[in-house]
Short mmCIF file of C-alpha atoms in Angstrom, two decimals:
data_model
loop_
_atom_site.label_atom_id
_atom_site.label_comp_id
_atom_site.label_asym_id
_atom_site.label_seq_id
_atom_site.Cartn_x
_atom_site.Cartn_y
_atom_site.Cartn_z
CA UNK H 1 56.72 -51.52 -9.74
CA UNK H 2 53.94 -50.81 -7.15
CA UNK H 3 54.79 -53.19 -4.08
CA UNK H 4 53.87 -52.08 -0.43
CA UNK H 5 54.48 -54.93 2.02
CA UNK H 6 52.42 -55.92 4.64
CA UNK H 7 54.25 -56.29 7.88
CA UNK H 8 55.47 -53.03 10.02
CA UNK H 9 58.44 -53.20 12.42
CA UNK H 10 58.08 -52.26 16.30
CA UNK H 11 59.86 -48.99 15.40
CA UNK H 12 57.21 -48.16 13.05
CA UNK H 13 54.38 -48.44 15.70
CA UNK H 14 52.69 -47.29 18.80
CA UNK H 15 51.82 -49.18 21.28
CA UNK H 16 49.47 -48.56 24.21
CA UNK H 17 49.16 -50.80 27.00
CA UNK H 18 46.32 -51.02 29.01
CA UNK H 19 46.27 -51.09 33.18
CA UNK H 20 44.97 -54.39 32.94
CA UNK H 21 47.92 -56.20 30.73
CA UNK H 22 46.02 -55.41 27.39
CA UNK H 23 47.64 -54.12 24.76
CA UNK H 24 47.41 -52.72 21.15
CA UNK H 25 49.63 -50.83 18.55
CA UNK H 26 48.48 -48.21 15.64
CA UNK H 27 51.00 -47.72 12.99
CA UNK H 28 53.30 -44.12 13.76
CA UNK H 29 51.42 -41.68 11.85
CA UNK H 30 55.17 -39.84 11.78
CA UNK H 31 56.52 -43.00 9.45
CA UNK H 32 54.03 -42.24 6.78
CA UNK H 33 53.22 -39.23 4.45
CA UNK H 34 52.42 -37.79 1.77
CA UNK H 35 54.13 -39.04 -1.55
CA UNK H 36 54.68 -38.18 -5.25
CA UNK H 37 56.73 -41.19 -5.36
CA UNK H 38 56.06 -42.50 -9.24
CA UNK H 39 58.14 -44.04 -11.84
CA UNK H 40 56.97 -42.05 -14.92
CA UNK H 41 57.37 -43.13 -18.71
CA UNK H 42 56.31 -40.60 -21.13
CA UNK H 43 55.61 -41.96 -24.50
CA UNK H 44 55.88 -38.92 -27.36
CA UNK H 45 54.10 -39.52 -30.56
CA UNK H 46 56.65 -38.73 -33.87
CA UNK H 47 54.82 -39.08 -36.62
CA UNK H 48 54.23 -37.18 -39.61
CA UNK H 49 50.58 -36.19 -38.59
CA UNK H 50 51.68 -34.49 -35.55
CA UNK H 51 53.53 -32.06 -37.40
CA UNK H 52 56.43 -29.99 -36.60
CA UNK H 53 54.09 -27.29 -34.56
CA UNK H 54 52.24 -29.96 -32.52
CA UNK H 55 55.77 -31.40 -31.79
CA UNK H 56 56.52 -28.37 -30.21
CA UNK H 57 53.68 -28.21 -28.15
CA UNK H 58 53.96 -31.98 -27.16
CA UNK H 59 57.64 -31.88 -26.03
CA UNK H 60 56.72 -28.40 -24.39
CA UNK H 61 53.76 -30.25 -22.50
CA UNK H 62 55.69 -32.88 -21.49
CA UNK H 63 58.97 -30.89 -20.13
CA UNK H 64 56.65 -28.42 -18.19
CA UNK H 65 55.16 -31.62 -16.43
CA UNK H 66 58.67 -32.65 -15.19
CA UNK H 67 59.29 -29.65 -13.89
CA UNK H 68 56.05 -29.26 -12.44
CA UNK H 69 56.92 -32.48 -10.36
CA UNK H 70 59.42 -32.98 -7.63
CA UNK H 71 62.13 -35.14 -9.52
CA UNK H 72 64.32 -37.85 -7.75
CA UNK H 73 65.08 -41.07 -5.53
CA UNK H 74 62.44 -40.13 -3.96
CA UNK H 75 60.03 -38.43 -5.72
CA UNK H 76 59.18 -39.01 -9.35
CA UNK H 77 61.54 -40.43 -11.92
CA UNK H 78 61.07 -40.13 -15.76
CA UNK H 79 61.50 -42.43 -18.76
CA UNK H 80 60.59 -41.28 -22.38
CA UNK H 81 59.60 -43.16 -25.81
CA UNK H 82 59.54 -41.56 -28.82
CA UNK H 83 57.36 -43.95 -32.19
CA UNK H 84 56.34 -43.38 -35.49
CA UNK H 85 56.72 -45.86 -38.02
CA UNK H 86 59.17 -47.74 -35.05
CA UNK H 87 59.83 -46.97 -31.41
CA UNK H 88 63.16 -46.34 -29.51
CA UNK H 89 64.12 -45.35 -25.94
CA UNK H 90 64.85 -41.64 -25.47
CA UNK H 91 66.05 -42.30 -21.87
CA UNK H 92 65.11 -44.72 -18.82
CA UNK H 93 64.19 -43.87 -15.34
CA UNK H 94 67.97 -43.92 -14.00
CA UNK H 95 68.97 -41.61 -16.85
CA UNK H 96 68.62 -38.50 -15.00
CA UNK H 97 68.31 -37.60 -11.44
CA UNK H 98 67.34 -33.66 -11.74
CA UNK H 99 64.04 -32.21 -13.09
CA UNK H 100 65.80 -29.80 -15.74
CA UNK H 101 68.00 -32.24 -17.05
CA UNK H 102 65.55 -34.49 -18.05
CA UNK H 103 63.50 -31.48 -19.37
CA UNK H 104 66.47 -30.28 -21.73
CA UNK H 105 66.87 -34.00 -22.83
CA UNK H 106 63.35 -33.89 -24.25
CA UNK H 107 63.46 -30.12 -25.67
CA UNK H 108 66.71 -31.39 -27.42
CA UNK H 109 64.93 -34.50 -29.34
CA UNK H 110 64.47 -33.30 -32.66
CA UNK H 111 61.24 -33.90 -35.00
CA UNK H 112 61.46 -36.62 -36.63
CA UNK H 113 59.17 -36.44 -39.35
CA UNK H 114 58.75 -39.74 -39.81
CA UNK H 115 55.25 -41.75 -41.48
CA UNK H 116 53.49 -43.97 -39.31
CA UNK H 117 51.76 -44.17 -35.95
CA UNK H 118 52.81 -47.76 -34.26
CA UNK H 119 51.85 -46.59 -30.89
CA UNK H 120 51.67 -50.36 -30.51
CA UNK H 121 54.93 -50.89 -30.85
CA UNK H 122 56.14 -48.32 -28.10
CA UNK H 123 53.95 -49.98 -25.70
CA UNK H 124 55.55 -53.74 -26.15
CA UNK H 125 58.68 -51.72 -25.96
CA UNK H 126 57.63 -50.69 -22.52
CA UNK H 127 56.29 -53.64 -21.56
CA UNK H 128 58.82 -56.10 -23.19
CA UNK H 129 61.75 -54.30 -22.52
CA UNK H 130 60.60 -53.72 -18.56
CA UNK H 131 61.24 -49.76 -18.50
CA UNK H 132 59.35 -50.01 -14.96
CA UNK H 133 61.82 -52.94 -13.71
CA UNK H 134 64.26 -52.04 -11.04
CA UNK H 135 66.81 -52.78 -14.34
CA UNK H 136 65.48 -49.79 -15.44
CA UNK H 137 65.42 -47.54 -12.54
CA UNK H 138 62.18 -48.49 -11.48
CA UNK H 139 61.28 -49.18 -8.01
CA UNK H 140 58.98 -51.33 -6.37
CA UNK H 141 56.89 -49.12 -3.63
CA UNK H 142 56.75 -46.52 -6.73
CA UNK H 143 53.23 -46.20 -8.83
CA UNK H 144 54.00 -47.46 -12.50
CA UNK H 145 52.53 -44.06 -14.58
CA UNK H 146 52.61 -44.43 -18.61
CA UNK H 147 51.87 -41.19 -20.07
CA UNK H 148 50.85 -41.18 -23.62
CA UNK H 149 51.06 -37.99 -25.91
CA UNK H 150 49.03 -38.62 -28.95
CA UNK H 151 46.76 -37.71 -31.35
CA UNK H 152 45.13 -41.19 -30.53
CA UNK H 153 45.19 -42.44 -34.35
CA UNK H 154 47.53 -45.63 -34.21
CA UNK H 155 47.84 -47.87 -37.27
CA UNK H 156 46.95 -51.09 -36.22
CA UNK H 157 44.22 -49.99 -33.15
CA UNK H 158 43.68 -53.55 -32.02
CA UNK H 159 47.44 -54.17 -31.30
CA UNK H 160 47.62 -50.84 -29.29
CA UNK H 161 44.26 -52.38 -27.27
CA UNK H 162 46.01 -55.49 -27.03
CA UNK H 163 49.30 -54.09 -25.22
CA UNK H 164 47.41 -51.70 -23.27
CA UNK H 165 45.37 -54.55 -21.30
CA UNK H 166 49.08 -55.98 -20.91
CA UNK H 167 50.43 -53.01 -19.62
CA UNK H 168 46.84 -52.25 -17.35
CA UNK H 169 47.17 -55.86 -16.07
CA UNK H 170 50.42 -55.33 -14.67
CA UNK H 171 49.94 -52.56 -12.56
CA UNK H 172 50.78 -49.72 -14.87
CA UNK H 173 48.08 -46.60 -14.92
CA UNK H 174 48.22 -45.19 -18.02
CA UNK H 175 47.37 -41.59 -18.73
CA UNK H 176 46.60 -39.85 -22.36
CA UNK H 177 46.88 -36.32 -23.68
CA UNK H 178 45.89 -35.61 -26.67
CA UNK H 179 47.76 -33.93 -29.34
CA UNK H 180 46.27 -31.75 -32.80
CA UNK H 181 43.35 -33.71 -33.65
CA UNK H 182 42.73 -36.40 -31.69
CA UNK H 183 41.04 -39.32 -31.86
CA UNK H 184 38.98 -39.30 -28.22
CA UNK H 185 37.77 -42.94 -28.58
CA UNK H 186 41.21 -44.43 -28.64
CA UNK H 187 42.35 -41.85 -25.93
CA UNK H 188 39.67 -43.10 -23.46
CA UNK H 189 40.11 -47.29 -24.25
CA UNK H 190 43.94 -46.58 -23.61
CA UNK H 191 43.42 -44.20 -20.46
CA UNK H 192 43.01 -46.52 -17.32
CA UNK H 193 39.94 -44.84 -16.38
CA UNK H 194 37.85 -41.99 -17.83
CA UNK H 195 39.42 -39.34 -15.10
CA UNK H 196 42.67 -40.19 -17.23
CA UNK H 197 41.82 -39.23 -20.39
CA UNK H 198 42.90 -35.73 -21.58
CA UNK H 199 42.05 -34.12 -24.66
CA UNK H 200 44.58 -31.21 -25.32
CA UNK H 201 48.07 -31.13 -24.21
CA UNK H 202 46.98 -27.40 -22.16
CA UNK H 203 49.47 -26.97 -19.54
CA UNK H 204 46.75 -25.98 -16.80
CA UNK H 205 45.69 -29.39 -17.23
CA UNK H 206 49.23 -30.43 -15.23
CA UNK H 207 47.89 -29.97 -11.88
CA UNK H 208 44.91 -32.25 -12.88
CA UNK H 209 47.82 -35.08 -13.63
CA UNK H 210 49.83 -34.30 -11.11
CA UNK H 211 47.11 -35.81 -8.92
CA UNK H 212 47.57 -39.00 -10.85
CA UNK H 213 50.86 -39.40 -9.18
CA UNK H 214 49.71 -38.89 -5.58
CA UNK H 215 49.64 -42.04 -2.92
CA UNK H 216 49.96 -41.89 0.36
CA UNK H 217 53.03 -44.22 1.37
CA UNK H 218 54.45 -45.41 4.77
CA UNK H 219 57.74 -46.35 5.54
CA UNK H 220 57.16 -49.94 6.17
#
């Protein structure tokens, strides 16, 4: 969950006193840099209009942006739901520590082929089963991410819209990539802003994601 607190120790800053008993301190620019540091949850659309081709090329996607990323305590973490016609957890952000584990977990889930596209239900899953708590794995000065692979066509549109503003009210910047033939409407109202929305799951497009993930954090 994203939480930065407010207050720096002494260690943490520089101070400068002045001849005349004035005095002022600047945070140490050597306690801060630059961070991936993001909890992840990728959420992997199953159903039987994907097809066993676009499966491919979503789980492909999705394990070549893990190991795109630098992967632990750290760094990013990675969760993964999988929905059709229901939703279950794949794995949860304290599943794996190392990039290429979690990668082989997702090239190992097998296509489903199952009818239905309840994206809504994979987002109360999120949401209602706290996949971003610390419970989870999560952690609190990390950025919430929920990446959505889809082809944006849920069954029940207004549910989906309803736990999306859930999830968006929380904290939790959600991401879509769209998979076969998508549905760019319901891409962009899920995608927390229109920079988020992405309409083909091409893997050049990683680096534009990866900038998703980016904050600058300090050591506080």
């Amino acid at each position: 969950m994203s939480y930065i607190r407010n207050m720096l120790p002494w260690s943490k800053l520089i101070c400068i006193f002045a001849v005349f008993g004035l005095s002022y301190c600047m945070p140490d620019p050597r306690s801060c840099k630059n961070s991936t540091m993001a909890d992840v949850v990728i959420l992997l659309d199953a159903s039987t209009s994907i097809g066993a081709n676009n499966w491919k090329t979503e789980i492909t996607f999705a394990a070549y942006l893990v190991k795109s990323l630098n992967v632990g305590s750290s760094d990013v973490r990675f969760a993964a739901v999988m929905f059709n016609k229901d939703s279950s957890k794949i794995f949860d952000l304290k599943s794996y520590s190392a990039a290429q584990d979690i990668a082989d977990a997702l090239e190992s889930i097998p296509y489903p082929n199952t009818v239905g596209t309840n994206t809504h239900l994979a987002l109360a899953q999120v949401r209602s089963q706290k996949l971003f708590s610390t419970m989870s794995g999560g952690r609190f000065i990390a950025k919430d991410v929920l990446v959505i692979l889809t082809e944006g066509r849920s069954k029940h549109p207004a549910l989906t819209q309803d736990e999306v503003e859930l999830l968006k009210a929380s904290g939790t910047n959600i991401i879509t990539v769209g998979i076969a033939q998508t549905d760019r409407n319901e891409l962009a109202r899920m995608a927390s802003k229109s920079e988020n929305v992405f309409t083909t799951a091409d893997l050049r497009l990683v680096d534009h994601i990866k900038k998703e993930f980016s904050t600058t954090i300090c050591d506080r």
